[in-house]
XYZ file of C-alpha atoms in Angstrom:
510
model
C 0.000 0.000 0.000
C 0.923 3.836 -0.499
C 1.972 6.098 2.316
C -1.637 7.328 1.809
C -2.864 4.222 2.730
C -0.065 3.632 5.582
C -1.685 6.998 6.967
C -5.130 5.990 7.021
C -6.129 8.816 4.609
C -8.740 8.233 1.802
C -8.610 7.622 -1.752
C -7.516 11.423 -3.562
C -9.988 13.104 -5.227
C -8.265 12.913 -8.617
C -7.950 9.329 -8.551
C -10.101 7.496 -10.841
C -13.283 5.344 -9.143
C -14.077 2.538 -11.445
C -17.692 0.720 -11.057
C -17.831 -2.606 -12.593
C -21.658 -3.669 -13.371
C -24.303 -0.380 -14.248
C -27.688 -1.875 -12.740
C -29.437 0.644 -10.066
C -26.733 0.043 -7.263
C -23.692 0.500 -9.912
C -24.986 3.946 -11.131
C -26.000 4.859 -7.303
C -22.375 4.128 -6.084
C -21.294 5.679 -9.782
C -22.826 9.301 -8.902
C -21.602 9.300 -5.413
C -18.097 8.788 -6.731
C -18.347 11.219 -9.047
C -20.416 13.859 -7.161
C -17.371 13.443 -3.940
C -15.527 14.504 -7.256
C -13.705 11.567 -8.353
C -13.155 10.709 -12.033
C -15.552 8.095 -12.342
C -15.436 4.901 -15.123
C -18.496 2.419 -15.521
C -17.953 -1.082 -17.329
C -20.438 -3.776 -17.645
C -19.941 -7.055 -19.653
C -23.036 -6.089 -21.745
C -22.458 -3.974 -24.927
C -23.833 -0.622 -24.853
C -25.067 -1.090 -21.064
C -21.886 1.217 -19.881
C -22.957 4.406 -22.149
C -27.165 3.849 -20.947
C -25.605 4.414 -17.402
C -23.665 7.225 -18.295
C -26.625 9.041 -19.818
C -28.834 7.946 -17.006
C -26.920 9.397 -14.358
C -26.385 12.551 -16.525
C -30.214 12.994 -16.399
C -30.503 12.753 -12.766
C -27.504 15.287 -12.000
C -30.050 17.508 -14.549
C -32.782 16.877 -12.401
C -30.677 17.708 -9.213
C -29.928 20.685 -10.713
C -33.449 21.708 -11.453
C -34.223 21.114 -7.297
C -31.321 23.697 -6.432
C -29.244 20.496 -4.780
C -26.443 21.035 -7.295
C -25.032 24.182 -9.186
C -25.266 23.596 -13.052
C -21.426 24.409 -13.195
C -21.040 21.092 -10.847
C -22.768 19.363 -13.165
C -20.974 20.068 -16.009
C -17.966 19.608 -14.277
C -18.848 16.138 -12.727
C -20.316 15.254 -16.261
C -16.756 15.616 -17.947
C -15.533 13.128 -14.913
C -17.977 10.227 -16.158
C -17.154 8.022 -19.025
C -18.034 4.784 -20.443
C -15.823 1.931 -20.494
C -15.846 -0.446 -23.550
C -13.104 -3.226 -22.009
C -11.425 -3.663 -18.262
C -8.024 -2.221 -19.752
C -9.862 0.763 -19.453
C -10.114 0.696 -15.662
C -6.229 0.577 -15.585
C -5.445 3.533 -14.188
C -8.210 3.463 -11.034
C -7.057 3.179 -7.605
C -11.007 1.795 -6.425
C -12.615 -0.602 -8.459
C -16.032 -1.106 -6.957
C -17.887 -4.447 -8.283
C -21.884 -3.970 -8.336
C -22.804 -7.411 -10.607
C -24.786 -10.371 -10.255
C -25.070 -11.914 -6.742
C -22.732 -14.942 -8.288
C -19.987 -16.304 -6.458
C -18.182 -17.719 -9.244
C -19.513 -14.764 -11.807
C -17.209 -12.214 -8.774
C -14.343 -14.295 -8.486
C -13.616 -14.672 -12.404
C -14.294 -10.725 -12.677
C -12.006 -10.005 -9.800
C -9.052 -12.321 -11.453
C -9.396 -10.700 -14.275
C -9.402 -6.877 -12.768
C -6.464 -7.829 -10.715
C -4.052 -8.380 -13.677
C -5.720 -5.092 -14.830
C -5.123 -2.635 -12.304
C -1.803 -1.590 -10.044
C -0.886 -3.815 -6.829
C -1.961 -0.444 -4.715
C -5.365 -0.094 -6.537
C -8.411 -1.661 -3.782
C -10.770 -4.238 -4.832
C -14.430 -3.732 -3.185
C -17.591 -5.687 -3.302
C -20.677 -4.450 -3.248
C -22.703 -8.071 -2.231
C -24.823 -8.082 0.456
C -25.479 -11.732 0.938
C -22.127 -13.581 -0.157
C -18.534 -13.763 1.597
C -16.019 -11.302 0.654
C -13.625 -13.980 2.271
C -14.708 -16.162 -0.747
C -14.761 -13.629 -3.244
C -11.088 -13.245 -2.452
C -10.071 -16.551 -1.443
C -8.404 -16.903 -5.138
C -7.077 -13.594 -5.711
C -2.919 -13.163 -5.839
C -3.641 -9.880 -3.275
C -6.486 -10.753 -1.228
C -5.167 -8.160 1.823
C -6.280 -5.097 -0.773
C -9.698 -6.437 -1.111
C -13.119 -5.168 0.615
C -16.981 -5.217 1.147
C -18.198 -2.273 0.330
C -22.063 -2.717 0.918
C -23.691 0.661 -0.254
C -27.403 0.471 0.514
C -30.405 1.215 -2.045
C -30.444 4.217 -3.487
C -26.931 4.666 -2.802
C -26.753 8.381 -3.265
C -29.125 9.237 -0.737
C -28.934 6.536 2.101
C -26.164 7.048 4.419
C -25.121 4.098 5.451
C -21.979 1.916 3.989
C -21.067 -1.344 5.600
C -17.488 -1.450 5.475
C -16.609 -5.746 5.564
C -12.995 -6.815 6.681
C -12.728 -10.625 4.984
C -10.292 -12.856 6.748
C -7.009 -11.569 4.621
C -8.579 -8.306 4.200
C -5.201 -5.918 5.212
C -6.462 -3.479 8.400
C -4.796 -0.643 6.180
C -7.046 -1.736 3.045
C -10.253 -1.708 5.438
C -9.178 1.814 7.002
C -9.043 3.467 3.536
C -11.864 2.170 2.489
C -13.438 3.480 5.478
C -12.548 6.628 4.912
C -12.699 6.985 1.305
C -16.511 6.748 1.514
C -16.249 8.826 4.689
C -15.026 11.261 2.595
C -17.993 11.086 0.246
C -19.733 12.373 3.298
C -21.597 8.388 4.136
C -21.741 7.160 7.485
C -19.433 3.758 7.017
C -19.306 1.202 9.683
C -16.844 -1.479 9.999
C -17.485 -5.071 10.005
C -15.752 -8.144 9.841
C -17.263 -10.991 6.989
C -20.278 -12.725 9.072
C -23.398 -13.438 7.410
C -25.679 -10.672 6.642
C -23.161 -8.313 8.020
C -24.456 -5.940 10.235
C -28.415 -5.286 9.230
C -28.693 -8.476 7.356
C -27.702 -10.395 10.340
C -29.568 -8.260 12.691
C -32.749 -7.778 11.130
C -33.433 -11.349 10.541
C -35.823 -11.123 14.013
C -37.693 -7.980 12.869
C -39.552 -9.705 9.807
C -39.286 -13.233 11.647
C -41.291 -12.630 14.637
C -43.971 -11.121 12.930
C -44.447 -13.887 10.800
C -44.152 -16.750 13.797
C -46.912 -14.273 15.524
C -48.520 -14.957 12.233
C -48.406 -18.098 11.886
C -49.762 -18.747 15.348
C -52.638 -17.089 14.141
C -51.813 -14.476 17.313
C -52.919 -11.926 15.156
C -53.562 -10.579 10.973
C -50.036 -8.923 9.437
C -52.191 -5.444 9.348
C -52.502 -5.372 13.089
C -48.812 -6.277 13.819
C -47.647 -4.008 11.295
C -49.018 -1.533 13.296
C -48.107 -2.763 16.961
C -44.765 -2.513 15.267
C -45.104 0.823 13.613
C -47.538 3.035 16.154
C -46.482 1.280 19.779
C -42.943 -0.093 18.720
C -42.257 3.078 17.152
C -40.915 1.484 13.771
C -41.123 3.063 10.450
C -42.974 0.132 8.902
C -44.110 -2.328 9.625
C -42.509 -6.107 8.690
C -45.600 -7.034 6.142
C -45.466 -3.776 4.512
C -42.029 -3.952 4.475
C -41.015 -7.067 2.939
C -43.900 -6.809 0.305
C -42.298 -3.134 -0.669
C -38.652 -5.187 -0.926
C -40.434 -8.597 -2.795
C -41.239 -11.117 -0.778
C -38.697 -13.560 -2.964
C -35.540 -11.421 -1.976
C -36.861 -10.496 1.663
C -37.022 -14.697 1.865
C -34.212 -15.283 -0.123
C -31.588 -13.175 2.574
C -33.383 -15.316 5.494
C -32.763 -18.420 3.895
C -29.117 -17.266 2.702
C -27.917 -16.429 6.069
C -29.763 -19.382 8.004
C -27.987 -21.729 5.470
C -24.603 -19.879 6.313
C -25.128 -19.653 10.221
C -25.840 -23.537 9.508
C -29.403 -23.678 10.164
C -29.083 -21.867 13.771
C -33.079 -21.875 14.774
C -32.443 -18.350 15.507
C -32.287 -17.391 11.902
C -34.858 -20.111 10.897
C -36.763 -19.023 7.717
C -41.274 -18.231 7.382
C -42.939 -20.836 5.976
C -45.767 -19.236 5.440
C -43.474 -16.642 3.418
C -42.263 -19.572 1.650
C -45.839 -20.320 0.617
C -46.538 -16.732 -0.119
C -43.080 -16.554 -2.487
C -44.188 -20.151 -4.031
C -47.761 -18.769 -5.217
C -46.296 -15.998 -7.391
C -47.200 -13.167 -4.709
C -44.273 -11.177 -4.462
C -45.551 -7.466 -3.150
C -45.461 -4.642 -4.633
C -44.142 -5.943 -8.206
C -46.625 -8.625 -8.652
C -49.947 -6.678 -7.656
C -49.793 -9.163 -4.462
C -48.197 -10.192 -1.000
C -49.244 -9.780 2.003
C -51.320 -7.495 1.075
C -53.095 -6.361 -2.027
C -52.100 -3.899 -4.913
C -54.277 -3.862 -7.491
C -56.169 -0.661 -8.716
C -58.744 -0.018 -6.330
C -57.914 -2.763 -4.082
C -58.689 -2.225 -0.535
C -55.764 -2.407 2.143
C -56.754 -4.480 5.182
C -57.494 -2.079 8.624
C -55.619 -3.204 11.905
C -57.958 -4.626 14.030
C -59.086 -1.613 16.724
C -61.227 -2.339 20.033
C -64.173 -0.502 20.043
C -64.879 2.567 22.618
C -65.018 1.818 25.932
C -65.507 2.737 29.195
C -62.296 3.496 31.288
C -62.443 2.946 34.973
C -62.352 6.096 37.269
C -59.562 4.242 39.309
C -56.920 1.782 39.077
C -54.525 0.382 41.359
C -50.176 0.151 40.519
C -48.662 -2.249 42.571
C -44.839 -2.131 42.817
C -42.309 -0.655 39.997
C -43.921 -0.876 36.332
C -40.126 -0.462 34.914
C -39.796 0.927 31.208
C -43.694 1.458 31.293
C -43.167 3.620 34.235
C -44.454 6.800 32.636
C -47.902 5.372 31.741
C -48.927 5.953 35.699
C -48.391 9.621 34.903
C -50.357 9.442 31.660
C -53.452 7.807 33.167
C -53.517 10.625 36.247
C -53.128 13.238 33.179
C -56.252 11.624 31.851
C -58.408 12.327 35.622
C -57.861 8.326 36.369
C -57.312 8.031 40.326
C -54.186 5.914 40.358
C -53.585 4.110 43.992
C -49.844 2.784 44.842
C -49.226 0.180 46.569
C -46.243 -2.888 46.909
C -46.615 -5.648 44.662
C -44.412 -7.056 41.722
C -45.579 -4.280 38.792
C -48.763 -4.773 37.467
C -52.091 -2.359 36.954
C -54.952 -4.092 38.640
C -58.487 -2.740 37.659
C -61.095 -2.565 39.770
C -63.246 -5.686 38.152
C -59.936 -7.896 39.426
C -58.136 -7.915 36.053
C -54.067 -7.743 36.530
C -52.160 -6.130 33.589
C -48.937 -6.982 33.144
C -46.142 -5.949 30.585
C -45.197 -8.520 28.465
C -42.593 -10.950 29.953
C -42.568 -14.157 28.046
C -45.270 -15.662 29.565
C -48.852 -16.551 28.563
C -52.352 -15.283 30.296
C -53.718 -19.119 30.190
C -50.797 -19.847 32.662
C -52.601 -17.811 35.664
C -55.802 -20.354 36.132
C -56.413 -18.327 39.993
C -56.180 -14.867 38.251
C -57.335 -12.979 35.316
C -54.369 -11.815 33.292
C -53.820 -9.699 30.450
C -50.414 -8.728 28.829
C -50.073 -5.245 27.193
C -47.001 -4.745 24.810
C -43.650 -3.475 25.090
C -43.178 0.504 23.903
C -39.862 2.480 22.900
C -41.911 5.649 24.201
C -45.311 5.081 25.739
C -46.635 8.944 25.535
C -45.534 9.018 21.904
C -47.197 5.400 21.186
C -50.482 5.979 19.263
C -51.537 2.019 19.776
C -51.613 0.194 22.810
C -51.792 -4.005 22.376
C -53.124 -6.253 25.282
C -52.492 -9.407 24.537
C -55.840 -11.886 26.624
C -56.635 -15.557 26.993
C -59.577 -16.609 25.066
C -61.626 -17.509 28.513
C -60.986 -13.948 29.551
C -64.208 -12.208 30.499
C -65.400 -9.874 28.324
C -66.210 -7.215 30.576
C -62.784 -7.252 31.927
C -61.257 -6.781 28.576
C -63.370 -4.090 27.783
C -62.127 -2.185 31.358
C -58.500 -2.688 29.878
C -59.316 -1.336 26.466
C -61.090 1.916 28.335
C -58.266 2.450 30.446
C -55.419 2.793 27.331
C -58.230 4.549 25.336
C -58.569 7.409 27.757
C -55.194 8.259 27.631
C -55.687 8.573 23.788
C -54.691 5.190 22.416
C -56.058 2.883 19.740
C -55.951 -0.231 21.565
C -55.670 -3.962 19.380
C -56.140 -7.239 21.460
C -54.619 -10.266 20.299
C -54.300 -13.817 21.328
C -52.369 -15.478 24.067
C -49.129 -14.936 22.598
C -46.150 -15.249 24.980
C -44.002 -12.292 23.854
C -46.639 -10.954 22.446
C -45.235 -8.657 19.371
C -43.189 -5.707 19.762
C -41.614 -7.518 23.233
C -40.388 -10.670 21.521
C -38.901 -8.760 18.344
C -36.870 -6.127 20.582
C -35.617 -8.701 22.597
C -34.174 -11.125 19.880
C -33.175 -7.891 18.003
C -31.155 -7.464 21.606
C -30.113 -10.953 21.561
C -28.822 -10.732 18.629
C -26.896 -7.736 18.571
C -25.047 -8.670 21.738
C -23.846 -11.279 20.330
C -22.527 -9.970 17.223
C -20.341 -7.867 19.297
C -19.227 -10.849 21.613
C -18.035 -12.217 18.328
C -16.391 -9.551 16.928
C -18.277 -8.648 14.230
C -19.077 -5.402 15.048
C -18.333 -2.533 17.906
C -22.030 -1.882 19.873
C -22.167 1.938 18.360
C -21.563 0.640 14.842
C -24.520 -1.937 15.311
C -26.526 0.505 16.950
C -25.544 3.278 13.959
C -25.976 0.615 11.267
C -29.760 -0.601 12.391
C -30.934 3.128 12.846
C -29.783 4.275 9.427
C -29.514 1.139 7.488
C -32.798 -0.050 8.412
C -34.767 3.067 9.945
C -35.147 1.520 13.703
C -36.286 4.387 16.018
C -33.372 3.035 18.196
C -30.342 0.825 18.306
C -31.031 -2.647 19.696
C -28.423 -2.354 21.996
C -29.032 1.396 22.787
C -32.866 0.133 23.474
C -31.306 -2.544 26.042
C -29.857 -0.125 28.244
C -33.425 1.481 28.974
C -35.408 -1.465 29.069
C -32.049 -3.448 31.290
C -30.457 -6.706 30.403
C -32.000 -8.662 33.088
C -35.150 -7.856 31.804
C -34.430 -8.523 27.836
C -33.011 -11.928 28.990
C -35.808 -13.180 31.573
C -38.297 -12.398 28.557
C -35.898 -14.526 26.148
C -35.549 -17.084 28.958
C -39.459 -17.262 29.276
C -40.127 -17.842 25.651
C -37.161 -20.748 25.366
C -39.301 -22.550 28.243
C -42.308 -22.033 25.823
C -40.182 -22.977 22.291
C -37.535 -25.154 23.484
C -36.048 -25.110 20.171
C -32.896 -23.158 20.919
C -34.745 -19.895 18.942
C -35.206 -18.032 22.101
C -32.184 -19.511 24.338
C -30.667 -16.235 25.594
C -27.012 -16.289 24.101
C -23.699 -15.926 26.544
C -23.039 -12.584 26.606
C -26.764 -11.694 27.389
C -26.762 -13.576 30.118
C -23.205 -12.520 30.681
C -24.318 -9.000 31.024
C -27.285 -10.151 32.951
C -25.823 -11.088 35.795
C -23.719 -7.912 35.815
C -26.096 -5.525 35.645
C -27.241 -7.492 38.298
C -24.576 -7.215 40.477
C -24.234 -4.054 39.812
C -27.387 -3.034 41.686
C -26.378 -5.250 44.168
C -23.310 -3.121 45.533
């Protein structure tokens, strides 16, 4: 490497950026380059396909230019930095060959023998895949220490976040300009070593999973846990939505991918009712179906809402309610007499019903007492939907005093079945699960998880950020209460959560 490189400084701005396949991502990662002011070169195998690019991302630095976002002299001087390559002996000269191509193993490795008897020994090599190993990308080339991931996310020019991936012979002073080469370009990279998935690949697996298990126990419809997760979880969309807006085939296709890599760990086991749904041609978005429907004047499913209710004038809290604390405050906002007294956390109305946040455990369990559940919240007084989760024996009057009670402090409320976990509590706490033990395992530093799942994937928080208010003891007792439900391994809590568990534990102890 180049005393550039030694120093940890970025790829120059005169240095050519070559992109190697012109699809969406290549032009994405193309007009970044070239906007950051790098000459930029596009190749792609097809004839013709390198000068379509070249035009197309001419016409959106036009229409950037119409918005104000770029000054027409930029753009004239960024289009004179763009051009067309008709062979790889074109990209001689580059010192960053970026590959954006078919999601081939074999189709990568030929491409990236062939580039490296094309460009200098100091030039990097980066990936763009988001499902296969860079380690195995590499694993033939003569220089593997100078290759990358680079994993840019769709549309590249205007989401932040680059996954920077350190394969096993990846050279730390290849992966630290990288890093801040697209730094430079003014992303927000985070470093990772080569693990399945990544960062939000691997992480995210839980989000979409859970939802579909809740499914699939026939807990509840996908409209009304898309939006427990969107209006009490506090999530952007919700999974349905969500995977049907990203085709269901390449939503299941990532599952499948890393479960087959992580060697069919139950954690990462794949939907079969997505299976079903990708096998019947339903696909989302593109194919008019998924989960939902999208045909011209189709009708979108409604979450299912309790109807009004009467709230009760007074309720008692017994003990600490932890991360639902602030509700008690809410309900004497709302004129509700609220009576303290010791217990182990729990609102008890006045017909006898106990509700309880969501633990792991299931109403039917309680045969002395009436339980209900009602569903974890990143922010209660921001929450616009309240779920209570009730045992099918549960009287109906008592259900009704629950719904009244989250109603008059301005919630939609949705009850559901007897879920243990229910739906936002389960998915936060393998999200948590998770994420601790990717950075047990090296694969990522907690504030580059934490920055990676906000940006990459739009999660009001960072799992692990989320952990420290809700409190690892409490994160692992729910995962430890749904592994003695699903003794599958799914749900077992891993080391370090337990690990850091027991500290936090100790910790009040002292």
């Amino acid at each position: 490497m180049d005393d550039a490189s030694a120093a940890g400084e970025g790829i120059e701005r005169g240095r050519t950026v070559a992109v190697v396949g012109t699809g969406t991502m290549g032009q994405g990662i193309a007009q970044v380059a070239l906007v950051a002011g790098h000459p930029v070169r596009l190749y792609d195998s097809a004839p013709g396909r390198a000068a379509e690019a070249v035009a197309a991302i001419g016409a959106r630095l036009d229409r950037l230019v119409e918005k104000g976002r770029l000054a027409a002299a930029d753009r004239e001087d960024a289009a004179g930095r763009l051009h067309a390559a008709g062979d790889l002996a074109e990209l001689a000269d580059a010192a960053l060959v970026i590959e954006a191509i078919v999601e081939d193993l074999e189709v990568k490795r030929r491409l990236f023998a062939d580039l490296e008897k094309t460009v200098a020994d100091d030039a990097l090599l980066a990936t763009n895949t988001s499902s296969l190993s860079v380690t195995a990308i590499a694993g033939g080339l003569r220089l593997p220490g100078r290759f990358v991931g680079l994993h840019f996310f769709n549309p590249a020019p205007l989401l932040p976040l680059v996954e920077v991936v350190r394969g096993f012979a990846t050279d730390e002073t290849a992966a630290t300009r990288a890093y801040e080469t697209v730094l430079g370009w003014g992303k927000t990279p985070v470093r990772c070593a080569d693990t399945p998935g990544f960062i939000v690949n691997r992480i995210a697996r839980p989000f979409y999973a859970e939802a579909f298990r809740v499914y699939e126990e026939r807990g509840a419809d996908p409209a009304t846990i898309d939006a427990a997760l969107r209006e009490c979880g506090g999530f952007r969309m919700g999974p349905f939505e969500l995977t049907d807006l990203i085709g269901q085939d390449v939503n299941e296709a990532v599952t499948r991918s890393v479960w087959e890599s992580f060697f069919m760990d139950p954690k990462f086991t794949p939907s079969l009712a997505q299976r079903r749904l990708v096998e019947s041609g339903r696909l989302g978005r593109k194919s008019g179906h998924g989960w939902f429907p999208y045909a011209e004047g189709a009708e979108r499913p409604e979450p299912h809402t309790a109807p009004p209710a009467k709230a009760p004038e007074r309720i008692t809290v017994r003990g600490d309610l932890g991360p639902a604390a602030e509700l008690v405050g809410l309900f004497e906002g709302a004129g509700i007499a609220v009576r303290r007294k010791r217990g182990h956390g729990f609102i008890e109305l006045p017909g006898g019903l106990k509700l309880c946040l969501v633990d792991g455990e299931s109403s039917f369990e309680y045969h002395g007492d009436e339980i209900a559940y009602f569903d974890l919240a990143l922010d209660y007084a921001a929450a616009t939907r309240i779920v209570l989760s009730v045992w099918e024996s549960t009287a109906p009057d008592a259900v009704a005093e629950a719904v009244g009670l989250f109603q008059a402090i301005g919630k939609q409320v949705s009850v559901i079945g007897d879920v243990p976990g229910m739906i936002v509590g389960r998915t936060v706490a393998m999200l948590v699960d998770l994420a601790a033990d990717a950075v047990d395992r090296g694969v990522a530093t907690a504030e580059d998880i934490d920055t990676a799942m906000r940006l990459g994937v739009n999660y009001p928080a960072g799992p692990l950020e989320w952990a420290e208010k809700l409190g690892y003891q409490r994160v692992c007792a729910l995962l430890g209460q749904l592994h003695e439900r699903y003794p599958t391994g799914r749900y077992a809590p891993a080391a370090g959560m337990v690990r850091r568990s027991w500290v936090e534990e100790a910790e009040e102890d002292r």
